[in-house]
Tab-separated table of C-alpha atoms in Angstrom:
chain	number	residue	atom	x	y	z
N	1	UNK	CA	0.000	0.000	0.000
N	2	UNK	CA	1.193	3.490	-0.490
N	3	UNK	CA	-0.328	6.752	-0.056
N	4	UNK	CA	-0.711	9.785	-2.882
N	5	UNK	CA	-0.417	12.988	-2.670
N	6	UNK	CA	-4.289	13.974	-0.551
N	7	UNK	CA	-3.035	11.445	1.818
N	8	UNK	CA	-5.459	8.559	0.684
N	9	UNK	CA	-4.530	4.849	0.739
N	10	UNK	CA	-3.848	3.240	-2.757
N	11	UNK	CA	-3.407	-0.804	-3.051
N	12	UNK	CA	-0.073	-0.790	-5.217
N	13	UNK	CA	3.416	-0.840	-4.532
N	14	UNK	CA	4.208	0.972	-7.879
N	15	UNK	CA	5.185	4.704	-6.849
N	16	UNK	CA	4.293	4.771	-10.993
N	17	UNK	CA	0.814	4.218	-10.050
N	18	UNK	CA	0.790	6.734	-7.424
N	19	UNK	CA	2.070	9.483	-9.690
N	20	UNK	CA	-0.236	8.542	-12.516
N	21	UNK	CA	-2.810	9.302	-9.492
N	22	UNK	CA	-1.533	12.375	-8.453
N	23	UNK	CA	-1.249	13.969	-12.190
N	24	UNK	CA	-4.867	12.523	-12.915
N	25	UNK	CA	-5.631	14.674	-10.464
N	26	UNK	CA	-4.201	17.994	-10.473
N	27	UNK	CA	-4.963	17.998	-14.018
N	28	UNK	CA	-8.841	17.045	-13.763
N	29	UNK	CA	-8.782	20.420	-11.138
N	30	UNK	CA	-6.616	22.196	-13.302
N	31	UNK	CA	-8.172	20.903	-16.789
N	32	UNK	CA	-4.970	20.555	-17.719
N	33	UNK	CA	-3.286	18.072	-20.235
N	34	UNK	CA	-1.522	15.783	-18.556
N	35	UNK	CA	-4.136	12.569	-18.705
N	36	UNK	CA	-1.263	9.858	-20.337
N	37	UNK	CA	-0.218	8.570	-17.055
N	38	UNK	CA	-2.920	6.994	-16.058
N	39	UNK	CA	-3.390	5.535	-19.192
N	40	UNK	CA	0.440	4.303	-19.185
N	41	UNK	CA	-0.500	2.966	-15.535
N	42	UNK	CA	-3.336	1.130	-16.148
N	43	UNK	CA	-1.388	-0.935	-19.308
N	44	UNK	CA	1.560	-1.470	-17.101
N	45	UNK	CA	-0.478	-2.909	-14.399
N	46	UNK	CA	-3.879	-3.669	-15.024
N	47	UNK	CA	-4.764	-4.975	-11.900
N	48	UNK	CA	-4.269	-1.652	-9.702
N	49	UNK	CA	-7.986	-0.838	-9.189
N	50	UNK	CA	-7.673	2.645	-8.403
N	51	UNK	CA	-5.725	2.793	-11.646
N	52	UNK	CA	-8.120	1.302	-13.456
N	53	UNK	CA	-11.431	3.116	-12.240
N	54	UNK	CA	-9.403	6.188	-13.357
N	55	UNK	CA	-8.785	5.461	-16.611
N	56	UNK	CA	-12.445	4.002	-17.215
N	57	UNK	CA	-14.019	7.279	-15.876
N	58	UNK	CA	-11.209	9.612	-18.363
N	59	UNK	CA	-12.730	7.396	-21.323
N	60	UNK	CA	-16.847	8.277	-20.332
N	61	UNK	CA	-15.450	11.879	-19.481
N	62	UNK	CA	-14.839	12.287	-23.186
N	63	UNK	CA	-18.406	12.037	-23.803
N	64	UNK	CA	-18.570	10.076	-26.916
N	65	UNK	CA	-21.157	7.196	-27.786
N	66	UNK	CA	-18.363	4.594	-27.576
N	67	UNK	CA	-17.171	5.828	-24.427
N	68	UNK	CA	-18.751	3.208	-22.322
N	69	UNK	CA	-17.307	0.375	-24.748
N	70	UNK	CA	-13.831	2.324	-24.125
N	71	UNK	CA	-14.171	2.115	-20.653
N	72	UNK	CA	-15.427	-1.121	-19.694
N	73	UNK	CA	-11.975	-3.172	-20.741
N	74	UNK	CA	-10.354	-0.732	-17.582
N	75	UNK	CA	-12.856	-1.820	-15.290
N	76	UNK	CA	-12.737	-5.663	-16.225
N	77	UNK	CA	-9.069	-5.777	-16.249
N	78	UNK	CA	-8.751	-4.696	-12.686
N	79	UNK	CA	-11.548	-6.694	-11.059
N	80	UNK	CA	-9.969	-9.668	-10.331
N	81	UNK	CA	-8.214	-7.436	-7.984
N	82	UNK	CA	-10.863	-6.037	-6.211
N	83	UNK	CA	-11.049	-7.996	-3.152
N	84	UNK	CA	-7.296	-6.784	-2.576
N	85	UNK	CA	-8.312	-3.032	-2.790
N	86	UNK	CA	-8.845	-0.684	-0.332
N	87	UNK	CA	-12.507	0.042	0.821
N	88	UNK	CA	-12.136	3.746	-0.922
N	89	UNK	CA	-10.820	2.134	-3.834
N	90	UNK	CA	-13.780	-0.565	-3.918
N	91	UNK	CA	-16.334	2.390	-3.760
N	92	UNK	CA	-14.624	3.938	-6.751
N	93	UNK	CA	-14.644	1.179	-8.970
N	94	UNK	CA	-18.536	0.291	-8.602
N	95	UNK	CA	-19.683	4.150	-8.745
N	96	UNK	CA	-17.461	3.419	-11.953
N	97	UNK	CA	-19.302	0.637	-12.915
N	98	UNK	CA	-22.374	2.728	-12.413
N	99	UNK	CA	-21.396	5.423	-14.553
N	100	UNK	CA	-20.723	3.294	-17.736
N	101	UNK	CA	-23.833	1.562	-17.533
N	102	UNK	CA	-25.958	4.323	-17.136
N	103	UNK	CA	-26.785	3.950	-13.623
N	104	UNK	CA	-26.248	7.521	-12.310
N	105	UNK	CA	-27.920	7.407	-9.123
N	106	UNK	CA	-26.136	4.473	-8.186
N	107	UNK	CA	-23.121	6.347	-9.361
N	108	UNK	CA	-23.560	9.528	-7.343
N	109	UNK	CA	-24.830	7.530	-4.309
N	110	UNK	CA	-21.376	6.124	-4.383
N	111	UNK	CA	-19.629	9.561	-4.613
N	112	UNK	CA	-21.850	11.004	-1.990
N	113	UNK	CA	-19.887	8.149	-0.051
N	114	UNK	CA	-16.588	8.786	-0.670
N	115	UNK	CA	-16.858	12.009	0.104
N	116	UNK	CA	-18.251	11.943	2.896
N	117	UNK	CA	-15.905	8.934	4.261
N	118	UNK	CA	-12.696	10.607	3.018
N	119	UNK	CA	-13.157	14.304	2.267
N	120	UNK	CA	-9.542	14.851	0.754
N	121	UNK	CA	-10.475	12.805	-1.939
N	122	UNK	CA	-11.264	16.074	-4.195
N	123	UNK	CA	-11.474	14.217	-8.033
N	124	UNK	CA	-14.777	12.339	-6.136
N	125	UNK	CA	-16.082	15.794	-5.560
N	126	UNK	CA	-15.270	17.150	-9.034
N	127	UNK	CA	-16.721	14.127	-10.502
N	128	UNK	CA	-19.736	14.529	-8.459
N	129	UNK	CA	-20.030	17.797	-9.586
N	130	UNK	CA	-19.580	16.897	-13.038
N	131	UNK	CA	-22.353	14.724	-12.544
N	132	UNK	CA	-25.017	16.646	-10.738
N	133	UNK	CA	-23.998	19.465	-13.633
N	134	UNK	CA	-25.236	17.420	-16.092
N	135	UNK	CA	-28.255	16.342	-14.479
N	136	UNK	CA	-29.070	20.180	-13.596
N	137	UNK	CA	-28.766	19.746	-9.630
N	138	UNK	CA	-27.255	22.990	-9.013
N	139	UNK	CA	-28.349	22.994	-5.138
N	140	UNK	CA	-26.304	19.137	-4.799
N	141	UNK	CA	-22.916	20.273	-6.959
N	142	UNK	CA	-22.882	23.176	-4.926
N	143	UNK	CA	-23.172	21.166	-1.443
N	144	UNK	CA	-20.770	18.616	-2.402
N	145	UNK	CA	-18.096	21.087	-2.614
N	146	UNK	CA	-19.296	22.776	0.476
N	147	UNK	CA	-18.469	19.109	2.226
N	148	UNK	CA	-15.040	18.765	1.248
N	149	UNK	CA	-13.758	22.317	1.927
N	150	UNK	CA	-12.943	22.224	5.299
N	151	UNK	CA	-10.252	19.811	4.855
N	152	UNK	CA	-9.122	21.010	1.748
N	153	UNK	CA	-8.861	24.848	2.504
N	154	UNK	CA	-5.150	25.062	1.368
N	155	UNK	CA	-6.454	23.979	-2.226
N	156	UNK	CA	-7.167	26.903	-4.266
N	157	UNK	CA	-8.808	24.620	-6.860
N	158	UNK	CA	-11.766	24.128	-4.631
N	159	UNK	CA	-12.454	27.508	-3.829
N	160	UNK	CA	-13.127	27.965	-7.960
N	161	UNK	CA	-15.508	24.746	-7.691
N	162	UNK	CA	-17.478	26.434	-4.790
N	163	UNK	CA	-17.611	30.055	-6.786
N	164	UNK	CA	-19.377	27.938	-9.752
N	165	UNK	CA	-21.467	26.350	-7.627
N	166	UNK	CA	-22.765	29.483	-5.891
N	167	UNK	CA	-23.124	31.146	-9.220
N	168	UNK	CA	-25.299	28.075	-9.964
N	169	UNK	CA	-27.461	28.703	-7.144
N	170	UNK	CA	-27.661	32.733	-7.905
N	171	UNK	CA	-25.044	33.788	-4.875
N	172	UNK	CA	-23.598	36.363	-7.171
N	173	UNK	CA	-21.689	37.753	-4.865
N	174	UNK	CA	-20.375	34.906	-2.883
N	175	UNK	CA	-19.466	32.951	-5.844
N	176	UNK	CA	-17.649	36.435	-7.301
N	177	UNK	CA	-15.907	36.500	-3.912
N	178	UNK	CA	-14.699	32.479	-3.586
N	179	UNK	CA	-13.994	33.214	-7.519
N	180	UNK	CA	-11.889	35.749	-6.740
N	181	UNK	CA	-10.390	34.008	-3.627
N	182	UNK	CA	-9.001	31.006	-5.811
N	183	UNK	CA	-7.151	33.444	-7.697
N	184	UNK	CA	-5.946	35.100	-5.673
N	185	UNK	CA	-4.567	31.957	-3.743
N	186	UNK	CA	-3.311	30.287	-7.927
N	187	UNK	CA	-3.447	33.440	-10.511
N	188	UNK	CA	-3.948	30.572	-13.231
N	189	UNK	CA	-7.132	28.550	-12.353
N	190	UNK	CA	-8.953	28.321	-15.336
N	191	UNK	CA	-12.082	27.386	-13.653
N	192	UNK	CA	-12.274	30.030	-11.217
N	193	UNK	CA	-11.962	32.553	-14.182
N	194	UNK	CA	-14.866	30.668	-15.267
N	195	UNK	CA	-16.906	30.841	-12.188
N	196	UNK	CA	-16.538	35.169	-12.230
N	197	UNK	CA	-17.087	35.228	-15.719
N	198	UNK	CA	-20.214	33.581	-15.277
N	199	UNK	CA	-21.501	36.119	-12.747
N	200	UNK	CA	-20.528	39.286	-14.855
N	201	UNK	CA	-22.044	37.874	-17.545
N	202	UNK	CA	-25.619	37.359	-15.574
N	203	UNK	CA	-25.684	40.945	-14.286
N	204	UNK	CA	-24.400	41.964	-17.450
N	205	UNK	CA	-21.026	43.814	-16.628
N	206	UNK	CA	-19.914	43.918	-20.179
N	207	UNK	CA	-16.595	45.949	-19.343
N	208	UNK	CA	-15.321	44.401	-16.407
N	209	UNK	CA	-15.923	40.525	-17.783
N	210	UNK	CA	-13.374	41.689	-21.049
N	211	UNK	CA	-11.179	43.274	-18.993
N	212	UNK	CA	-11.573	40.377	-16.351
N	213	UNK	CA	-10.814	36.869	-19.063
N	214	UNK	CA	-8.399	39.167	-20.896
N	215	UNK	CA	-6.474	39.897	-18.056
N	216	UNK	CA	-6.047	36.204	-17.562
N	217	UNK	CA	-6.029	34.885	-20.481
N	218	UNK	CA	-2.359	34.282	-21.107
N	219	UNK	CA	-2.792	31.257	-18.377
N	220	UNK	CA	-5.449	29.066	-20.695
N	221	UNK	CA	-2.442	27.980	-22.703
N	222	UNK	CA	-2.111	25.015	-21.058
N	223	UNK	CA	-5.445	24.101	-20.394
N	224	UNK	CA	-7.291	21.269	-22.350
N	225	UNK	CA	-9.093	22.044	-25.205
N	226	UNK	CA	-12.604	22.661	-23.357
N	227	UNK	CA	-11.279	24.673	-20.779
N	228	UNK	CA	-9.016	27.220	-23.503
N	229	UNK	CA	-12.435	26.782	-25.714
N	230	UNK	CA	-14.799	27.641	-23.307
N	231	UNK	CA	-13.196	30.471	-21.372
N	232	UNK	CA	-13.216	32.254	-24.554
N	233	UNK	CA	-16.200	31.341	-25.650
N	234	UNK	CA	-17.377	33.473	-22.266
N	235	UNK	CA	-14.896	35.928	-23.520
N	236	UNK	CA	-16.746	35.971	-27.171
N	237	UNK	CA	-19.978	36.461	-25.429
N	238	UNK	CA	-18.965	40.240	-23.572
N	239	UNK	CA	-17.406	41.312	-26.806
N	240	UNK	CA	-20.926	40.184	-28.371
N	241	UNK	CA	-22.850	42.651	-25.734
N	242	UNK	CA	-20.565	45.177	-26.882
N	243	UNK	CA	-21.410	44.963	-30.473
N	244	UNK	CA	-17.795	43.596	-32.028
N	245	UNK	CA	-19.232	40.835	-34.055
N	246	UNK	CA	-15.232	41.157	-35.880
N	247	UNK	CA	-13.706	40.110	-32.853
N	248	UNK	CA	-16.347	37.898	-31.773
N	249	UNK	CA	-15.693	35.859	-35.044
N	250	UNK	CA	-12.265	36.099	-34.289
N	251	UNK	CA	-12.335	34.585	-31.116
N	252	UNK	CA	-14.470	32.267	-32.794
N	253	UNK	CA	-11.865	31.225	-35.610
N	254	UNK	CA	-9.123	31.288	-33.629
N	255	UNK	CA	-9.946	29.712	-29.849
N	256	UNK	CA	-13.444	28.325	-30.062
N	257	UNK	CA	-13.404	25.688	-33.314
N	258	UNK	CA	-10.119	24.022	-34.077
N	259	UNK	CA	-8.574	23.301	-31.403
N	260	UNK	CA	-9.995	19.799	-30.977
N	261	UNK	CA	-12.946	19.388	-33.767
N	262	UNK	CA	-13.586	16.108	-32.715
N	263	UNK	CA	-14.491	16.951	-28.920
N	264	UNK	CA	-18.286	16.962	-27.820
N	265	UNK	CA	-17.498	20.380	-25.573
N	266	UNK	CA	-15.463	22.241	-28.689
N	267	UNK	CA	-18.537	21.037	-31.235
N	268	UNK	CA	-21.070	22.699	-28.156
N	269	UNK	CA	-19.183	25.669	-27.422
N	270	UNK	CA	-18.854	26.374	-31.802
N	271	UNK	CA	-22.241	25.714	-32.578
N	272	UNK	CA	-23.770	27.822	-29.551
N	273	UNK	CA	-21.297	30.619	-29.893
N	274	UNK	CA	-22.497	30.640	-34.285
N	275	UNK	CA	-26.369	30.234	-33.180
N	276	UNK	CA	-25.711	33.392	-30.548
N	277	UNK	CA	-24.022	35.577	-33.496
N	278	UNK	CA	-27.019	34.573	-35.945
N	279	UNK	CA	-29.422	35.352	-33.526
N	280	UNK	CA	-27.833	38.700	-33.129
N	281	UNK	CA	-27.878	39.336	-36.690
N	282	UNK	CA	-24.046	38.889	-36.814
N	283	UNK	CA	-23.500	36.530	-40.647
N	284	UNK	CA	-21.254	33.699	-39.936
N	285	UNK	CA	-20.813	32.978	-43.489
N	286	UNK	CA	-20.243	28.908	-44.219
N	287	UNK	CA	-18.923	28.118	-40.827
N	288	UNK	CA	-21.842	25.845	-39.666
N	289	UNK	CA	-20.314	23.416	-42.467
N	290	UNK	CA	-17.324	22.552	-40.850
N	291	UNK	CA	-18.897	22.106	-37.894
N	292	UNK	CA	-21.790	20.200	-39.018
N	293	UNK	CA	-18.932	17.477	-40.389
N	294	UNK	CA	-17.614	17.089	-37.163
N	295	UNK	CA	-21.597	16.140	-35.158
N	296	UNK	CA	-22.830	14.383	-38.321
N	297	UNK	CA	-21.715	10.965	-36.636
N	298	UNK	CA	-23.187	11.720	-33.946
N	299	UNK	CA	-26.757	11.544	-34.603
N	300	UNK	CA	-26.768	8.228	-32.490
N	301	UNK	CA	-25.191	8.895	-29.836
N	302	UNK	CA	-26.878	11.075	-26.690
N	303	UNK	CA	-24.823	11.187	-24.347
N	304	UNK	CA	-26.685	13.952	-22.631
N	305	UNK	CA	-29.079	15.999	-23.915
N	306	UNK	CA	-27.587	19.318	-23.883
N	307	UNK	CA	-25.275	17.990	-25.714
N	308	UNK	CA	-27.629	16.515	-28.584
N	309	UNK	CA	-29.664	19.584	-28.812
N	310	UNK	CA	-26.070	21.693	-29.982
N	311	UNK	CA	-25.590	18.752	-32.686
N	312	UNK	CA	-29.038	18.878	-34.110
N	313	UNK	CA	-28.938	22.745	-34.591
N	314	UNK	CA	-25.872	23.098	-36.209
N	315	UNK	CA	-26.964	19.942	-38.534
N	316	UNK	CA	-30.117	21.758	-39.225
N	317	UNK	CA	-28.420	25.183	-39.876
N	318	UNK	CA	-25.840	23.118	-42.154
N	319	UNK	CA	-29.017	21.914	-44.549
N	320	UNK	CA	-28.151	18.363	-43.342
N	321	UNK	CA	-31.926	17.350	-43.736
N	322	UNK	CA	-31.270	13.326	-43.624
N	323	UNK	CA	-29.021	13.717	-40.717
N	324	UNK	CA	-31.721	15.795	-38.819
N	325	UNK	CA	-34.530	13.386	-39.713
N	326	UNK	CA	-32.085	10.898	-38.758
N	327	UNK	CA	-31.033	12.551	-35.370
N	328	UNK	CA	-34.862	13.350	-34.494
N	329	UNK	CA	-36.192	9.911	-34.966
N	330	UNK	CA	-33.056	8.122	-32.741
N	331	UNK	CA	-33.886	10.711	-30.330
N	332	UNK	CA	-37.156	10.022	-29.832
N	333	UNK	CA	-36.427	6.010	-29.521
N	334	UNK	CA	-33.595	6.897	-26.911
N	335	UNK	CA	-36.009	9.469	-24.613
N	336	UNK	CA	-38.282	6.632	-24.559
N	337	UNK	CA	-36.270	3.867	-23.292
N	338	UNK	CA	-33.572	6.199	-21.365
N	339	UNK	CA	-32.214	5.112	-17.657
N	340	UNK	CA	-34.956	6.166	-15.064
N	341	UNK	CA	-33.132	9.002	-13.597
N	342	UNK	CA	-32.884	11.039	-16.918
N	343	UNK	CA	-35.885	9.661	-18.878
N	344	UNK	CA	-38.124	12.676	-18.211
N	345	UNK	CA	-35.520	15.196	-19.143
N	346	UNK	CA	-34.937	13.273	-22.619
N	347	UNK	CA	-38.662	12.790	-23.444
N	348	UNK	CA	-40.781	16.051	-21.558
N	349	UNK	CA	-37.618	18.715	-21.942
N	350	UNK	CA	-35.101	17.384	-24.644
N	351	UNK	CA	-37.764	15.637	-27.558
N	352	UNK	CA	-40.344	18.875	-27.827
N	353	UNK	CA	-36.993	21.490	-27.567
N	354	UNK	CA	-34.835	19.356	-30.036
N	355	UNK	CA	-38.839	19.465	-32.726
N	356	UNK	CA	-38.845	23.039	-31.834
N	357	UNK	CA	-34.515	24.136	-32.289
N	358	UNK	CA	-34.622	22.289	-35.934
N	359	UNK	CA	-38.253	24.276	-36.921
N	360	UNK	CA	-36.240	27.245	-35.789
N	361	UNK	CA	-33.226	26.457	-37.838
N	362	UNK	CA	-35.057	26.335	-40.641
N	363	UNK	CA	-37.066	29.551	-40.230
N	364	UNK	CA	-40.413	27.438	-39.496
N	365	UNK	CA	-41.079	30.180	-36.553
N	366	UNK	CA	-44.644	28.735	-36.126
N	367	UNK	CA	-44.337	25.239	-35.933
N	368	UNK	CA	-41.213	26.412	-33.278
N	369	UNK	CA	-43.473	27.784	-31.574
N	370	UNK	CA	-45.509	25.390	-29.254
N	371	UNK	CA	-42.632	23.024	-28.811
N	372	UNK	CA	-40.055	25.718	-27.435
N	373	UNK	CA	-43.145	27.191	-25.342
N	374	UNK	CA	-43.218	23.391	-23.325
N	375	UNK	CA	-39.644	22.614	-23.364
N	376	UNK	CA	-37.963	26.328	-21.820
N	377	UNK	CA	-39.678	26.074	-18.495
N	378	UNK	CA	-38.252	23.015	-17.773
N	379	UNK	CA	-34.500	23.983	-19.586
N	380	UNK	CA	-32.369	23.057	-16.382
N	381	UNK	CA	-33.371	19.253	-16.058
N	382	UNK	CA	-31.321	18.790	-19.124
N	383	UNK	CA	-28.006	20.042	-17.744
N	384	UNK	CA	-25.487	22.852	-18.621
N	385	UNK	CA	-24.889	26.489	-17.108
N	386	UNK	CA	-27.853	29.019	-16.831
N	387	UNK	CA	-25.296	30.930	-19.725
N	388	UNK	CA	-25.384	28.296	-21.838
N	389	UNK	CA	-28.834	27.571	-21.379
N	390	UNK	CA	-30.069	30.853	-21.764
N	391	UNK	CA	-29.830	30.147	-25.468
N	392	UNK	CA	-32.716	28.565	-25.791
N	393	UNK	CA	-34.438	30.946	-23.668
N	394	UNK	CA	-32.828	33.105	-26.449
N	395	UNK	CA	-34.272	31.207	-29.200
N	396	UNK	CA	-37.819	30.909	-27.805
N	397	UNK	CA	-37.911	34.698	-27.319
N	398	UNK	CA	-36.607	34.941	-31.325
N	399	UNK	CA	-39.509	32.940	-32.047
N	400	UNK	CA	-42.048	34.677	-30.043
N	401	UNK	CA	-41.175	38.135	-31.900
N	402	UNK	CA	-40.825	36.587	-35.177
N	403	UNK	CA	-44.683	35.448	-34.863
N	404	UNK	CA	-45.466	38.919	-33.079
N	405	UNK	CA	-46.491	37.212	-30.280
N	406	UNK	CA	-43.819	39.024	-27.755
N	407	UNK	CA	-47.019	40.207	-25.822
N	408	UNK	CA	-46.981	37.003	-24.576
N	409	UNK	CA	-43.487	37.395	-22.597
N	410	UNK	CA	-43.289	41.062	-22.252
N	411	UNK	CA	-42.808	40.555	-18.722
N	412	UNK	CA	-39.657	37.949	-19.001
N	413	UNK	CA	-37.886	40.468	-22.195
N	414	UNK	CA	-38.369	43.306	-18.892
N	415	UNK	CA	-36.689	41.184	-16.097
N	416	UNK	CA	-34.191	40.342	-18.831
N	417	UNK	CA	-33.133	43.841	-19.870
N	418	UNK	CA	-33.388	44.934	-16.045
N	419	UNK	CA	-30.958	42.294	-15.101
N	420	UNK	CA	-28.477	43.631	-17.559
N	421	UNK	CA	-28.451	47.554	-17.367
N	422	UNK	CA	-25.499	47.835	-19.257
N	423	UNK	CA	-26.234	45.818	-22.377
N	424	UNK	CA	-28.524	47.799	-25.081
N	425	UNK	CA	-29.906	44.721	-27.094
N	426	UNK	CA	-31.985	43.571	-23.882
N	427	UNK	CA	-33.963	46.774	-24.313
N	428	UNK	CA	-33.844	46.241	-27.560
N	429	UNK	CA	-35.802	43.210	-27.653
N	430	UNK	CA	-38.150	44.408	-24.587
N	431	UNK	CA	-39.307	47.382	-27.152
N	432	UNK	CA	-40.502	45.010	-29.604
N	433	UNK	CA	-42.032	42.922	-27.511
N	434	UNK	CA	-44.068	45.690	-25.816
N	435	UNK	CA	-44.881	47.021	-29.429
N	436	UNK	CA	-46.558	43.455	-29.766
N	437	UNK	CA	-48.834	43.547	-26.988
């Protein structure tokens, strides 16, 4: 036995496995790079179980409709080792299990556990959040961070996990102040950036989120491709409030789409940031193309919902009509038979909004109508940020004014604008509204 670097018991005497460990993670926290160790680890010695539940969980975290098939060898290479490991590692490896056959409450039961039974265990509790993210349990991902702090308070890390979670749960300013707290403890946590960015863009402080993820963004560089992605993608959307569709397209072109096409998050992050500019009136000439190459092999897939409702757009924008038709009708077949836990989201949220996205896409404002209208009130059981959400609030809202029925909403377009003083278009869209009523 030998111990890693949060002080937790692992059942290997291979200080190879240990470090493997240890950079698995401080680069999950970090969303760093550095993911080929445990990888290496798990060939070199198959049997290590905490190894082995690592490297399962890296292949479902790249969110890909094979990813289960990817991660089940891990898991079935190290059980015949499993009455060796240690009861932490034991846990791991059936919330695992869980995870890559669908079983998510099982799976989050199981991190509950851990981190409650060893709270310096802080991938559990980034997993968990991961989890509960995805699943749009803001009030759990922000609890399960609040369980671990105390004996983690020397890592900085956390303090950016427990700004997002605030944010999550609308403590603007405490998750501004842990935010700011994590950088202030590491200058370069990517997620922490994040977390404040996501607050300035909800009360719609246009000038200090620019100068906030410019003044930090020479420390993305070594961040993986989501994280870089993303954290510009936030930094696209406060140049978009202020009107610069050039640079917005820039940012677009050169830190959004390309740096790993192939990626689930990169494909989400392109295709919402080219839906945002089109429903700003900003052209985005052929680019839904390129993307639309990348998600057309998709179609079969859902992995989460969020997820699959990014895909379908940009196939729908692309004029992919037999990949759309094709996407719709697996869709539908998947929301009915889907795990227990997520069924509803899939067949009441994610079926009518993913009808309603492609009539949108192509300009069919009435038949968008009625589906958006019963899919946004119930937006957050399908996962993702209220930011990235607030798309499709953004869409439905398009719709409502493009069939002059922004009467209908005039109150929401007011709490909108009023939430965001400092960004014209909101009152923009609240005077047509009212000039519909």
């Amino acid at each position: 036995m030998l111990i890693d670097a949060q002080g937790l018991a692992v059942s290997s005497d291979r200080p190879e496995n240990i470090a493997a460990i240890d950079a698995f993670a401080a680069s999950a926290l970090a969303y760093g790079t550095n993911y080929q160790p445990i990888i290496t680890a798990a060939a070199a010695d198959p049997g290590c179980v905490m190894v082995g539940s690592l490297a399962a969980s890296l292949m479902m975290w790249m969110e890909m409709g094979q990813s289960p098939q990817m991660a089940q060898p891990y898991l079935d290479s190290c059980r015949s080792d499993l009455a060796l490991a240690e009861p932490r590692e034991k846990l791991w490896f059936q919330s695992t299990a869980a995870w890559v056959v669908g079983d998510m409450a099982k799976a989050m039961d199981i991190l509950e556990q851990i981190t409650e039974r060893w709270p310096r265990d802080v991938f559990a509790m980034k997993l968990a959040q991961y989890h509960y993210f995805n699943l749009g349990w803001s009030d759990k991902m922000l609890a399960v961070c609040q369980k671990v702090l105390p004996a983690n308070a020397e890592n900085g890390f956390l303090y950016g996990c427990l700004a997002f979670g605030l944010e999550q749960t609308y403590d603007m300013a405490g998750a501004e102040a842990a935010g700011r707290r994590a950088v202030e403890i590491n200058r370069a946590d990517p997620w922490a950036h994040h977390a404040v960015a996501h607050v300035m863009e909800m009360q719609g402080r246009i000038a200090d989120g620019v100068a906030w993820m410019e003044a930090h963004a020479d420390t993305w560089e070594g961040c993986n491709s989501f994280m870089l992605g993303h954290n510009w993608w936030h930094t696209a959307l406060f140049y978009m409030d202020f009107g610069d569709a050039r640079r917005v397209r820039e940012i677009h072109d050169q830190h959004v789409w390309g740096l790993d096409k192939t990626y689930s998050q990169d494909q989400a992050s392109s295709a919402s940031l080219l839906w945002r500019m089109e429903l700003r009136g900003i052209d985005v000439g052929q680019r839904w193309q390129d993307l639309a190459d990348h998600v057309a092999g998709r179609t079969g897939e859902h992995v989460q919902p969020f997820l699959d409702l990014h895909y379908l757009y940009a196939l729908a924008r692309a004029g992919r009509g037999d990949k759309v038709n094709e996407m719709l009708a697996s869709l539908t077949v998947h929301a009915a038979a889907a795990p227990a836990l997520a069924r509803t989201a899939w067949a009441e949220v994610a079926v009518p909004a993913a009808r309603g996205l492609v009539a949108h896409a192509h300009g069919d404002y009435e038949a968008a109508y009625a589906d958006l209208g019963t899919a946004t009130p119930r937006l957050q059981e399908i996962g993702g940020s209220h930011a990235q959400r607030d798309l499709f609030v953004q869409t439905w809202l398009d719709t409502l004014l493009r069939t002059n029925r922004g009467g209908e909403a005039v109150d929401v377009f007011e709490a909108r604008a009023k939430a965001r003083p400092n960004v014209p278009h909101g009152f923009d869209l609240w005077e047509r509204a009212q000039a519909q009523v």
